[in-house]
mmCIF file of C-alpha atoms and ligand atoms in Angstrom:
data_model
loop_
_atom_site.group_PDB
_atom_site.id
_atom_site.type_symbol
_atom_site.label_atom_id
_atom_site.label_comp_id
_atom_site.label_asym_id
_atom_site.label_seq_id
_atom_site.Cartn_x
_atom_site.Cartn_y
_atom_site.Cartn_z
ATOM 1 C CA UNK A 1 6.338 2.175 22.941
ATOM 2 C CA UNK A 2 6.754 3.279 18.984
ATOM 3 C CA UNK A 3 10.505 3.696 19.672
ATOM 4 C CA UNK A 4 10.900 0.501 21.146
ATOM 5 C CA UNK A 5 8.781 -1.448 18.352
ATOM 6 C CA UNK A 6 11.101 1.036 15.490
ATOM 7 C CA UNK A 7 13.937 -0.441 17.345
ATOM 8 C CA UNK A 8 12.945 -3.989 17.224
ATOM 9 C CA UNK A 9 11.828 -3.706 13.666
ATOM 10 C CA UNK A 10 15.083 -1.794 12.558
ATOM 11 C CA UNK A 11 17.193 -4.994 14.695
ATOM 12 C CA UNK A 12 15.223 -7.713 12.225
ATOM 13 C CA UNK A 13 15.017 -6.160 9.008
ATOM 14 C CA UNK A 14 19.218 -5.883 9.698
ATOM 15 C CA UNK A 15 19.028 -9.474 10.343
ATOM 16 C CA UNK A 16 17.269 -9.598 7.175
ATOM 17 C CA UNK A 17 19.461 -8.114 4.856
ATOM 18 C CA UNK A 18 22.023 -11.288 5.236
ATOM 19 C CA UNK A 19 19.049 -14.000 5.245
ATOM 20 C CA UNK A 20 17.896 -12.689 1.792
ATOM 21 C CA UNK A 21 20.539 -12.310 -0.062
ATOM 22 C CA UNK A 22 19.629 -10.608 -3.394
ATOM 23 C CA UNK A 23 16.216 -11.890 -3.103
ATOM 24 C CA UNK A 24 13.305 -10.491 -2.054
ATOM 25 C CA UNK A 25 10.906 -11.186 0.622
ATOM 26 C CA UNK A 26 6.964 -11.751 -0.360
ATOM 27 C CA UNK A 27 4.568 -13.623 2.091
ATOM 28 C CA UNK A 28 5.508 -16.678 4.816
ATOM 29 C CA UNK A 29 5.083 -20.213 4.800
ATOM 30 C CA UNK A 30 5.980 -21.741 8.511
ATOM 31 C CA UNK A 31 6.936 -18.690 9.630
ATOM 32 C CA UNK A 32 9.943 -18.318 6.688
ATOM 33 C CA UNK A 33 9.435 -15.394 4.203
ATOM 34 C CA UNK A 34 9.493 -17.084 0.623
ATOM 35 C CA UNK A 35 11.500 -15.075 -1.712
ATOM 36 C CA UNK A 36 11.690 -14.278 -4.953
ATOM 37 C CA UNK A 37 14.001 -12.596 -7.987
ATOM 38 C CA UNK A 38 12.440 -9.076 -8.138
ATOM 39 C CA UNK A 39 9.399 -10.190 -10.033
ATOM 40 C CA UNK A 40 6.338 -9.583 -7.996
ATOM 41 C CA UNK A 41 4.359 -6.702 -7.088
ATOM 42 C CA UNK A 42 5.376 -6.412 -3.548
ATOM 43 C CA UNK A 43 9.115 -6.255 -4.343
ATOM 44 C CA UNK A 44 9.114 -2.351 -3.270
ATOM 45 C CA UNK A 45 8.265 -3.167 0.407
ATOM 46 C CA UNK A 46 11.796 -4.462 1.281
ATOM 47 C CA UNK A 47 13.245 -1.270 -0.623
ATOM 48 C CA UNK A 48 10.912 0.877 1.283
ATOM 49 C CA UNK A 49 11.485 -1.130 5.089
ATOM 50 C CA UNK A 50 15.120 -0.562 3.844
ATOM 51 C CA UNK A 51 14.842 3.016 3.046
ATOM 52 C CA UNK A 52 12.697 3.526 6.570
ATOM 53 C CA UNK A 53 15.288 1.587 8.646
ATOM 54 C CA UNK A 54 18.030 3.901 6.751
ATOM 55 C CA UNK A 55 16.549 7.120 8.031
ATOM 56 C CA UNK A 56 15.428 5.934 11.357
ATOM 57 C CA UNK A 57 19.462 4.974 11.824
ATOM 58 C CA UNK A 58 21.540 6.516 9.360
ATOM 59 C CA UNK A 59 23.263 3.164 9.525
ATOM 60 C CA UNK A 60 25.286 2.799 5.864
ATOM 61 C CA UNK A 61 24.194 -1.043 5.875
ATOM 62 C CA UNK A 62 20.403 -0.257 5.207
ATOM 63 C CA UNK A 63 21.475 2.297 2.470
ATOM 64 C CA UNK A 64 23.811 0.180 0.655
ATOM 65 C CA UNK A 65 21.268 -2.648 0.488
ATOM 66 C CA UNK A 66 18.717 -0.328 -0.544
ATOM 67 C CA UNK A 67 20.350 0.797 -3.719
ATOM 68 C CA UNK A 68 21.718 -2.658 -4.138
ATOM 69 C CA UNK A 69 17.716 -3.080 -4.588
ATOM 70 C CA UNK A 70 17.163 -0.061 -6.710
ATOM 71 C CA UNK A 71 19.778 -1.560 -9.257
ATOM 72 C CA UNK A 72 18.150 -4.548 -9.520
ATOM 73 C CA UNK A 73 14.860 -2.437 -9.968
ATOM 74 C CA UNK A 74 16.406 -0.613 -12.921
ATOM 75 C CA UNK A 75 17.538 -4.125 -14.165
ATOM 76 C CA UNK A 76 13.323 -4.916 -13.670
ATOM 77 C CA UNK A 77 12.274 -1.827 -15.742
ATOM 78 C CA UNK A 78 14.982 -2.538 -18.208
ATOM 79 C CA UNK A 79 13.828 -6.440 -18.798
ATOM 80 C CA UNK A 80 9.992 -4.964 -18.625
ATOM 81 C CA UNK A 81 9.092 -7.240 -15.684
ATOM 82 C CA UNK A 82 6.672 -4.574 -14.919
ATOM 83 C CA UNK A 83 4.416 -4.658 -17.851
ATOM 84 C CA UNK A 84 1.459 -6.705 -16.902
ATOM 85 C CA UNK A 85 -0.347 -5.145 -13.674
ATOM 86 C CA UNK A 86 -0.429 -1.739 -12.620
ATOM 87 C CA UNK A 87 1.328 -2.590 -9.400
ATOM 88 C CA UNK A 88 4.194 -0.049 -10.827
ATOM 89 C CA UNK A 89 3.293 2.735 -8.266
ATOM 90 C CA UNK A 90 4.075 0.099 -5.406
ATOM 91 C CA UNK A 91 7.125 -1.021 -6.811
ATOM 92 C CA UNK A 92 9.090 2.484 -7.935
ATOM 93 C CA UNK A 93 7.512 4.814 -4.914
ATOM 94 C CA UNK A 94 9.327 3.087 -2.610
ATOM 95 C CA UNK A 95 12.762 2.188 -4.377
ATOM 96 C CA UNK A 96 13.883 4.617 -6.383
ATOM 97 C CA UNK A 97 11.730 7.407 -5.805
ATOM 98 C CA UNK A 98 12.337 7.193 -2.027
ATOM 99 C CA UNK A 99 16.128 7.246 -3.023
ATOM 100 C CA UNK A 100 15.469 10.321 -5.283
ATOM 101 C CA UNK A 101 13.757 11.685 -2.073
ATOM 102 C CA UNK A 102 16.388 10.751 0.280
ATOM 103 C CA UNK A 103 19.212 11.790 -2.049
ATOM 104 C CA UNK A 104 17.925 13.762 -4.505
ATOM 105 C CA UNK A 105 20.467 11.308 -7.048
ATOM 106 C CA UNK A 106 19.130 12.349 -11.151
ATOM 107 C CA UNK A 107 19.373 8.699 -12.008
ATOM 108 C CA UNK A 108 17.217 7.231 -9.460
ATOM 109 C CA UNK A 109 14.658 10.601 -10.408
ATOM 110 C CA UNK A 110 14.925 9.328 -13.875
ATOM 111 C CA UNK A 111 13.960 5.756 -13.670
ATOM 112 C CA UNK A 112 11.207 7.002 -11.333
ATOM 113 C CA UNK A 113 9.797 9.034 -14.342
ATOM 114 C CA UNK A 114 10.299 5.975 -16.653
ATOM 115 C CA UNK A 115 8.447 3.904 -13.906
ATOM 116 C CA UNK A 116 5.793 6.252 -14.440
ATOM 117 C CA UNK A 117 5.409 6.268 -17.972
ATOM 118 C CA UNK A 118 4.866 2.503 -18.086
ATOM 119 C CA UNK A 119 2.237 2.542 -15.715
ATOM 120 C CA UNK A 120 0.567 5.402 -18.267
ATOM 121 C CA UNK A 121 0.102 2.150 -20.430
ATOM 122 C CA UNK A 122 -2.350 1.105 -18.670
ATOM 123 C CA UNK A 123 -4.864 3.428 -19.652
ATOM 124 C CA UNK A 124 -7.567 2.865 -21.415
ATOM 125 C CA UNK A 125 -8.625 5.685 -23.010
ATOM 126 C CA UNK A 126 -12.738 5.051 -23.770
ATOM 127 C CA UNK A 127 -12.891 3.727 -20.798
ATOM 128 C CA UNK A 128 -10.983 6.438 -18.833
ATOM 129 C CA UNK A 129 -9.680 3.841 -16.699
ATOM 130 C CA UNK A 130 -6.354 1.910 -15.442
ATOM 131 C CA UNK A 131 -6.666 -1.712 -16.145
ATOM 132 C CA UNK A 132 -5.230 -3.650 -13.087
ATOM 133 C CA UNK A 133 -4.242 -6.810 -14.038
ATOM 134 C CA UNK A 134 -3.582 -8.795 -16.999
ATOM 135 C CA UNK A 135 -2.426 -8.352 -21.190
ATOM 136 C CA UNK A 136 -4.044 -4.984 -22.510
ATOM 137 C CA UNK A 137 -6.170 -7.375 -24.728
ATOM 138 C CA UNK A 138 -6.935 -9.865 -22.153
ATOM 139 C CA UNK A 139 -10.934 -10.140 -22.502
ATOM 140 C CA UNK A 140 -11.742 -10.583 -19.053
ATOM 141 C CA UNK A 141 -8.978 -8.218 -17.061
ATOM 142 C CA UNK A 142 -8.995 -5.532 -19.638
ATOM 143 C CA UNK A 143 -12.234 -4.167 -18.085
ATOM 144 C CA UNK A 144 -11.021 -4.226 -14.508
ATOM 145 C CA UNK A 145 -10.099 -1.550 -12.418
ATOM 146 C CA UNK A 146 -9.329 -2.853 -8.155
ATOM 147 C CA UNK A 147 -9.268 -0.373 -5.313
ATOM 148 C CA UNK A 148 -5.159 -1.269 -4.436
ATOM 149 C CA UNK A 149 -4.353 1.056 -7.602
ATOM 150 C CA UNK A 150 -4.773 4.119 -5.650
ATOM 151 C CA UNK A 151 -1.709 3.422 -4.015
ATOM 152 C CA UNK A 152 -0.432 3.728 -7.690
ATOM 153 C CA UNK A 153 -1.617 6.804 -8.309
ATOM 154 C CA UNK A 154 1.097 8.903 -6.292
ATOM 155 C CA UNK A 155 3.618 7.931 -8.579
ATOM 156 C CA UNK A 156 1.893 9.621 -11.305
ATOM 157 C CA UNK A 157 0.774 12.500 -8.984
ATOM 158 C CA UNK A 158 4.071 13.178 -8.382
ATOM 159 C CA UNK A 159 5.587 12.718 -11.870
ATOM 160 C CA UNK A 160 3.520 15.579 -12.743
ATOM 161 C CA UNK A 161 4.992 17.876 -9.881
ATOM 162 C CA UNK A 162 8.313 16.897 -11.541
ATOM 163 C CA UNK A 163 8.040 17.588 -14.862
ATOM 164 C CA UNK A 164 5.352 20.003 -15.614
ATOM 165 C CA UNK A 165 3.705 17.668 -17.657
ATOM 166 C CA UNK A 166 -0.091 17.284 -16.966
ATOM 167 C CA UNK A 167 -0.651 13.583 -18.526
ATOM 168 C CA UNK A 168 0.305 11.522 -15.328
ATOM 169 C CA UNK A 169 -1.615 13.662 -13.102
ATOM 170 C CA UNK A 170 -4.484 13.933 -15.470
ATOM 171 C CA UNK A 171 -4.675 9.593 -15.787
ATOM 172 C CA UNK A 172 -4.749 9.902 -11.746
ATOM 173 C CA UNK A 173 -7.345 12.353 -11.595
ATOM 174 C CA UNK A 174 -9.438 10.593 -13.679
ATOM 175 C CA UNK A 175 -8.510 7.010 -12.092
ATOM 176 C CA UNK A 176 -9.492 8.253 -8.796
ATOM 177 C CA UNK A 177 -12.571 10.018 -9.484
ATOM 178 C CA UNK A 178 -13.911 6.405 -11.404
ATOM 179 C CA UNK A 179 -12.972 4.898 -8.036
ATOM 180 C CA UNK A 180 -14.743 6.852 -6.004
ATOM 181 C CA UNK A 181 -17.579 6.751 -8.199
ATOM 182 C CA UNK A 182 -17.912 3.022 -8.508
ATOM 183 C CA UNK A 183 -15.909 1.038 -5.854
ATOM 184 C CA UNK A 184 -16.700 3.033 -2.826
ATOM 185 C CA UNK A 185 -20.843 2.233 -1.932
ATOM 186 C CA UNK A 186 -23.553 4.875 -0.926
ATOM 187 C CA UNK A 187 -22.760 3.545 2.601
ATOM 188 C CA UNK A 188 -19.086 4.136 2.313
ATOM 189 C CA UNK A 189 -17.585 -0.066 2.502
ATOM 190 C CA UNK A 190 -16.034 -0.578 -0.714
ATOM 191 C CA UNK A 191 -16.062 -3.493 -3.720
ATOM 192 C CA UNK A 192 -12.608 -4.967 -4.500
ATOM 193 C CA UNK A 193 -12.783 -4.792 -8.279
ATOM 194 C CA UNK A 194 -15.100 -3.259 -11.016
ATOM 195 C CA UNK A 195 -15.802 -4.144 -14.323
ATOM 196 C CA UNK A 196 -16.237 -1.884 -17.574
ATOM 197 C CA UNK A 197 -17.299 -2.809 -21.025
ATOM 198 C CA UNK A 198 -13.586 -2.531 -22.104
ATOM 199 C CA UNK A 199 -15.437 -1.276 -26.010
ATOM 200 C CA UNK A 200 -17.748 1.068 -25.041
ATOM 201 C CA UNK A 201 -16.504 2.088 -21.204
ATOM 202 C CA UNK A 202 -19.913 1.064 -19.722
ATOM 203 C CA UNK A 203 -20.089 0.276 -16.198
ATOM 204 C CA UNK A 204 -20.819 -3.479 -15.840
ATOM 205 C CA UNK A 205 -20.758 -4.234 -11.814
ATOM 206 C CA UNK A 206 -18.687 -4.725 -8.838
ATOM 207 C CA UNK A 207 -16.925 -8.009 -8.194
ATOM 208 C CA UNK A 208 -14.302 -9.267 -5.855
ATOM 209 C CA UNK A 209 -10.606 -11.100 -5.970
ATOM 210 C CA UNK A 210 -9.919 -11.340 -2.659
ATOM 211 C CA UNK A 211 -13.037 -10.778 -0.445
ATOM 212 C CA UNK A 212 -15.953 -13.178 0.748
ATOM 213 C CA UNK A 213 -18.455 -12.876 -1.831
ATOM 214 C CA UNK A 214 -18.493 -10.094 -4.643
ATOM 215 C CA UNK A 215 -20.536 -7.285 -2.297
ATOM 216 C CA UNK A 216 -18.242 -8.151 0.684
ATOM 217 C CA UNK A 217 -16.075 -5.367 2.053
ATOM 218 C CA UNK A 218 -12.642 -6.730 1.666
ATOM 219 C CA UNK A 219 -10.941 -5.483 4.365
ATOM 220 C CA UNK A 220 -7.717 -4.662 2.523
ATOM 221 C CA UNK A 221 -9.754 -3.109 0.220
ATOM 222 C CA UNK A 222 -11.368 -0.651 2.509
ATOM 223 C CA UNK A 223 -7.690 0.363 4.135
ATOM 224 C CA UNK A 224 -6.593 0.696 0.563
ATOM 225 C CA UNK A 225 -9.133 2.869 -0.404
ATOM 226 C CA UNK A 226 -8.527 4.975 3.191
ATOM 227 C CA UNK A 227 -5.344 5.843 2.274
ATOM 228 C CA UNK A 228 -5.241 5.907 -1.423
ATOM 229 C CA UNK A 229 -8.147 8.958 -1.359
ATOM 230 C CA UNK A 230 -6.050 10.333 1.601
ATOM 231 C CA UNK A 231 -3.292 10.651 -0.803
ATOM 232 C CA UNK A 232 -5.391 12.043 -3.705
ATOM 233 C CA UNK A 233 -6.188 14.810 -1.147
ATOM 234 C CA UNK A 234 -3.279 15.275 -0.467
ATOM 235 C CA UNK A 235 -1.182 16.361 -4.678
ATOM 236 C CA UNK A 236 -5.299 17.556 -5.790
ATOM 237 C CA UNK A 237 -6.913 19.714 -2.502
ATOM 238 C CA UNK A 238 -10.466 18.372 -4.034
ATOM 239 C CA UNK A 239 -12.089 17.998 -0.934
ATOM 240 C CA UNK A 240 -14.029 14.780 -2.422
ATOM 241 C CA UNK A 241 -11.494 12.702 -1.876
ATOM 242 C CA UNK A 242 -10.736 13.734 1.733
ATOM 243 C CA UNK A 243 -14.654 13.312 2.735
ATOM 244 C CA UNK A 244 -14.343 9.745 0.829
ATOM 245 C CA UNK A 245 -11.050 8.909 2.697
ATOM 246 C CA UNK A 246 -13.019 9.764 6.278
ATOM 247 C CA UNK A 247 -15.998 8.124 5.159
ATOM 248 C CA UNK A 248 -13.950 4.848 4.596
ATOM 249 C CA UNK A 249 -12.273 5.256 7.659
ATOM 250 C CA UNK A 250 -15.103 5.356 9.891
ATOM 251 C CA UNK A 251 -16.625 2.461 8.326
ATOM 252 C CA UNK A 252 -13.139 0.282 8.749
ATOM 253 C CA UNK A 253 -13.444 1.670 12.512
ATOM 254 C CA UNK A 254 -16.931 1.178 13.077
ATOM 255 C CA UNK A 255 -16.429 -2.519 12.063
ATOM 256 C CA UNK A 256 -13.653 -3.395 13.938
ATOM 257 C CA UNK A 257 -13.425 -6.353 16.253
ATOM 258 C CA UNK A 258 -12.608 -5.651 20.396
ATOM 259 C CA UNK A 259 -8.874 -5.220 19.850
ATOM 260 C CA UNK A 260 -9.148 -2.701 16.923
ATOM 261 C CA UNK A 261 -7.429 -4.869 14.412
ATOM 262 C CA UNK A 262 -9.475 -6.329 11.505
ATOM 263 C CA UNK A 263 -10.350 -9.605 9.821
ATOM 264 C CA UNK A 264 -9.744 -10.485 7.009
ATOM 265 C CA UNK A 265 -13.050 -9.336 5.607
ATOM 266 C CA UNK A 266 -15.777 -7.254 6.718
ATOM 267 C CA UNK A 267 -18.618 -9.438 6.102
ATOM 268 C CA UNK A 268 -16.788 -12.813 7.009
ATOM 269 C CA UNK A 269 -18.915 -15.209 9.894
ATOM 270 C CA UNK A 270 -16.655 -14.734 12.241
ATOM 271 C CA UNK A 271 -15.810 -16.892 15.133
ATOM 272 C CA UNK A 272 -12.425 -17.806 17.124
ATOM 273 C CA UNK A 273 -11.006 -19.461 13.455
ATOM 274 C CA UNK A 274 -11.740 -16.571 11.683
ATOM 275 C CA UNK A 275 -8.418 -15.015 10.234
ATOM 276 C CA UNK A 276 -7.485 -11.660 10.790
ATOM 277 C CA UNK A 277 -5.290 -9.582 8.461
ATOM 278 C CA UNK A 278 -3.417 -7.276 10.202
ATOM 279 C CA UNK A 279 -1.554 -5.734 7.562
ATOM 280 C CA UNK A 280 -5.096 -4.104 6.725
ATOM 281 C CA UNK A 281 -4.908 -2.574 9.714
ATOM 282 C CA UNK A 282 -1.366 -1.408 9.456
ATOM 283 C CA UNK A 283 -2.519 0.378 6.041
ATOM 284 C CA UNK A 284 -5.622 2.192 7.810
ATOM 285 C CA UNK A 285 -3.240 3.499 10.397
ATOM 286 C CA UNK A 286 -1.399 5.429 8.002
ATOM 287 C CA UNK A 287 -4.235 6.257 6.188
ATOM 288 C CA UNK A 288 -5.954 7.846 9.329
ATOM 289 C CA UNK A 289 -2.696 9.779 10.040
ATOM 290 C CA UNK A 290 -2.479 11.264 6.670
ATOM 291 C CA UNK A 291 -6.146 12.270 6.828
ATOM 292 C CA UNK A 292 -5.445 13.656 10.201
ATOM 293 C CA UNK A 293 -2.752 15.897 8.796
ATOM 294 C CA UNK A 294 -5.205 17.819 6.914
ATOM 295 C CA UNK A 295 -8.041 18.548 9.277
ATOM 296 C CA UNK A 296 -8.058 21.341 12.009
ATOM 297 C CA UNK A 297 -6.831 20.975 15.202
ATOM 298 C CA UNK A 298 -10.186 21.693 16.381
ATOM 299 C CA UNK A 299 -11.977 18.762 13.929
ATOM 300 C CA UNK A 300 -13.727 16.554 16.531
ATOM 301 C CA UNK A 301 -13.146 13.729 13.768
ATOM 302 C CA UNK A 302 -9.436 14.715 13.915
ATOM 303 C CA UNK A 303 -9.422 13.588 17.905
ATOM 304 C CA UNK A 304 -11.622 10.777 16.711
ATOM 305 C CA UNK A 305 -9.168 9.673 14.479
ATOM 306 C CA UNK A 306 -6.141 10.174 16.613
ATOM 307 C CA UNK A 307 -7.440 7.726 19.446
ATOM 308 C CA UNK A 308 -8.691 5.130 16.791
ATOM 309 C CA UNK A 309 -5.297 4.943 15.670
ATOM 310 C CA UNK A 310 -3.647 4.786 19.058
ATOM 311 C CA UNK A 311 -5.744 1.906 19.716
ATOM 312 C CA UNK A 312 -4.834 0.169 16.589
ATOM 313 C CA UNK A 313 -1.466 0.680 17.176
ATOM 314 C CA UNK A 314 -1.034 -0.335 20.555
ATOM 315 C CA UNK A 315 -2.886 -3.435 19.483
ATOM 316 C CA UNK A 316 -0.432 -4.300 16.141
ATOM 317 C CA UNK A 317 2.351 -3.909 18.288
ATOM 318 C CA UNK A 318 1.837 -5.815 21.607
ATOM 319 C CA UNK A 319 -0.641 -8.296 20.292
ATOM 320 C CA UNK A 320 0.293 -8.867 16.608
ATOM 321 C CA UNK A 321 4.128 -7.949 16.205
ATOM 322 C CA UNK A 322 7.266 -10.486 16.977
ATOM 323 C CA UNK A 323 8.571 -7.712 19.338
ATOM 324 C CA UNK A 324 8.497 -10.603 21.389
ATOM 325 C CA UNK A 325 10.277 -12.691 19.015
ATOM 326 C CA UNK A 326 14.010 -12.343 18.752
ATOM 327 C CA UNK A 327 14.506 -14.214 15.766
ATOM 328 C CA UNK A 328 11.474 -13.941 13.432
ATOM 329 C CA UNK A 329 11.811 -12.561 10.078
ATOM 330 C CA UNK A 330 8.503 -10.731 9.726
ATOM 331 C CA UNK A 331 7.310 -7.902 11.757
ATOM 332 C CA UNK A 332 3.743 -8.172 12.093
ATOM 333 C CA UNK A 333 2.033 -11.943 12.866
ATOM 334 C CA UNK A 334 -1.974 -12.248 11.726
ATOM 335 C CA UNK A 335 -1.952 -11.363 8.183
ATOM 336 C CA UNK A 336 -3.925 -12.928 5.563
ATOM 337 C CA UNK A 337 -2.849 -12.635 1.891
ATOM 338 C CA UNK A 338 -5.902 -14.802 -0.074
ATOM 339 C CA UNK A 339 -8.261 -16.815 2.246
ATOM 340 C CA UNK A 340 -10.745 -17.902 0.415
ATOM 341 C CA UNK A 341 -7.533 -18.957 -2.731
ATOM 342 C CA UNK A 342 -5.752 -20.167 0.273
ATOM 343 C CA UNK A 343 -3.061 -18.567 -0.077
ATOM 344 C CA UNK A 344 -0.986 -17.215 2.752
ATOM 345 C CA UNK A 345 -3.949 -16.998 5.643
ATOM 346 C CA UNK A 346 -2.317 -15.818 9.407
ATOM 347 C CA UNK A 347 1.327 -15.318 8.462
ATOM 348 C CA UNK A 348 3.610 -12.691 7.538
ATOM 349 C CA UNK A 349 3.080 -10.048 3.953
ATOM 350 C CA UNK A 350 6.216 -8.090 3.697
ATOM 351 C CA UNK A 351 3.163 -5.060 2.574
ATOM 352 C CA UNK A 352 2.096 -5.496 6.170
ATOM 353 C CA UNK A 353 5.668 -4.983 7.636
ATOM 354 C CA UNK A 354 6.512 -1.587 5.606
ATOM 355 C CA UNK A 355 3.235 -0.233 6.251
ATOM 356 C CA UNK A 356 3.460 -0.964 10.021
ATOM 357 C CA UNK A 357 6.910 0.218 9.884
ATOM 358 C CA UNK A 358 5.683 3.505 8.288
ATOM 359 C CA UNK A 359 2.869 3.863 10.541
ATOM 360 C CA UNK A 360 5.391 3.664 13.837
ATOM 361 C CA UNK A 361 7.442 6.331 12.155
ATOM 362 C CA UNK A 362 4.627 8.743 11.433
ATOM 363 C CA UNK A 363 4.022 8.306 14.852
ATOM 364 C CA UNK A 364 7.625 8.710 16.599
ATOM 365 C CA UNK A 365 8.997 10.576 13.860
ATOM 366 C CA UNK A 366 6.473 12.429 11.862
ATOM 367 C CA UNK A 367 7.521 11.002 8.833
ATOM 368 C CA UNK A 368 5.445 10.274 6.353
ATOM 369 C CA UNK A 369 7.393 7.224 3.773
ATOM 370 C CA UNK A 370 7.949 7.788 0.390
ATOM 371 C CA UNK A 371 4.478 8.829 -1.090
ATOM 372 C CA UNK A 372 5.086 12.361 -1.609
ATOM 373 C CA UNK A 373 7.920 14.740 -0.914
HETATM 374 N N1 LIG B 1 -2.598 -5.355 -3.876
HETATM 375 C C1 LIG B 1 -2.778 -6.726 -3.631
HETATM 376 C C2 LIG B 1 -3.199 -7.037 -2.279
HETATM 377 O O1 LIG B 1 -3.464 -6.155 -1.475
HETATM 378 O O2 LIG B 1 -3.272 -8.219 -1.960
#
């Protein structure tokens, strides 16, 4: 079944490649991805489905368009379209880092580095934090740190490895360790967002962007938060962040619906309009393999783990992918961007696409994406 779904996938995204252009794919409207110039935060996805379909197939199409997409990435860090949200990890993981990892090419090593040292302006020093979003003076969003940025913090994890430097790794460390202290709750679901006094550091309280209300578990939130600690387990060994990333992960489980793919948010009434968001599920999957690859082959939460994401699988891809659908453009139906900003609710996020993509190849091919080499 994985090969089969790879197959279809790797079919579309070639379909894809003449439908763009030299645009980029974000969310759907009608079915239709909209596109933009390279100036979003989910830009890196099409790099990274490129990069995926390249080493599934070894076709020269998918690489050519993928460092057709890393130029225009070094053209991005060049213009500093990357300044304002800390969305750089995203972005440079899975363009020019997965070429460096591919190819092992200087230049695209380089701009991965320089990737990383923007994102390093984030930091707020009193605070010990990485602000998310918004100007580093901004008076509201200058206290915020959201639980997507540990899907950042490989980039500096790895920038580390790479130059002997401790300063990225150090910002990651402690950007992790203030997420797992005040985003993940005592009973493991998660807040979206979390304010600090941006003067003194203080703590202020947990709030939401996305979710239902502010002490919701935001579904995407919680699969973030899977695999982001998964990942901080795996550059750091501190076993904190692999009992965090299991925690989370039985909680998503434990609160998922019959067919083992999510709605939109944990604590949403649900009933048959409620939306689902699929590509939440697609990002637990591959959380729940990485966590797997670190626990013992006796672990009963290993085997646990395993059939969860079997399940979840089998449901994204005969229930929620256009495998069925010759000519769609995404590859995963069902996912919900913003519902309560209405923004893209039960269509396709180009997010939820590479990280069902990735999951499939974990699966069929034991390979893990572009998050560490
Ligand atoms: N990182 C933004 C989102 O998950 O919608």
């Amino acid at each position: 079944m994985w090969k089969l779904a790879i197959e279809d996938a790797v079919e579309k995204t070639r379909n894809n490649i003449d439908r763009f252009g030299e645009l980029f794919p974000h969310i759907s409207m009608n079915g239709r991805y909209q596109l933009n110039e390279n100036n979003d935060w989910t830009d890196g996805f099409w790099s990274g489905l490129l990069w995926l379909c390249y080493e599934y197939s070894n076709e020269p199409i998918f690489k050519g368009k993928a460092l057709k997409t890393v130029k225009s990435f070094e053209n991005r860090l060049k213009k500093h379209i990357v300044l304002d949200h800390h969305d750089i990890g995203f972005l440079y993981s899975l363009s020019t880092k997965a070429q460096w990892m591919i190819e092992k090419n200087e230049s695209a090593r380089a701009l991965t580095l320089r990737a990383a040292d923007k994102l390093l302006l984030r930091w707020h020093e009193k605070g010990q934090y990485l602000q998310a979003w918004g100007a580093k003076n901004d008076e509201k969003e200058s206290g915020r740190i959201i639980i997507d940025c540990l899907l950042n913090l490989p980039l500096l994890y790895w920038a580390s490895k790479q130059t002997g430097d401790p300063k990225y790794r150090d910002v990651a460390l402690a950007q992790a360790e203030k997420s797992r202290r005040y985003l993940v709750r005592g009973d493991d679901s998660s807040y979206h967002t979390f304010f600090f006094n941006q003067e003194t550091g203080e703590p202020i309280g947990g709030a939401t962007h996305q979710g239902y209300t502010n002490g919701s578990t935001w579904t995407r939130g919680q699969a973030w938060g899977i695999y982001g600690f998964a990942l901080s387990y795996h550059y750091t060994k501190n076993s904190a962040y692999l009992e965090t990333a299991k925690r989370m992960a039985k909680y998503f489980i434990e609160h998922l619906p019959e067919d083992y793919v999510s709605y939109w948010d944990f604590n949403a009434p649900v009933d048959e309009t409620t939306p689902r968001d699929s590509s939440a599920t697609a990002i637990a999957a591959c959380g729940l393999l990485e966590i797997n690859k670190h626990l013992n082959e006796d672990d009963s939460d290993r085997s646990y783990f395993e059939d969860t994401v079997i399940k979840m699988m089998k449901s994204l891809v005969v229930n929620y992918s256009t495998i069925k659908e010759k000519d769609a453009e995404g590859l995963l139906n069902h996912g919900s961007y913003h519902v309560l900003g209405n923004l893209a609710i039960d269509d396709y996020m180009v997010w939820g696409d590479y990280y069902y993509l990735e999951a499939l190849m974990r699966l069929e091919k034991n390979h893990e994406g572009f998050w560490y080499e």
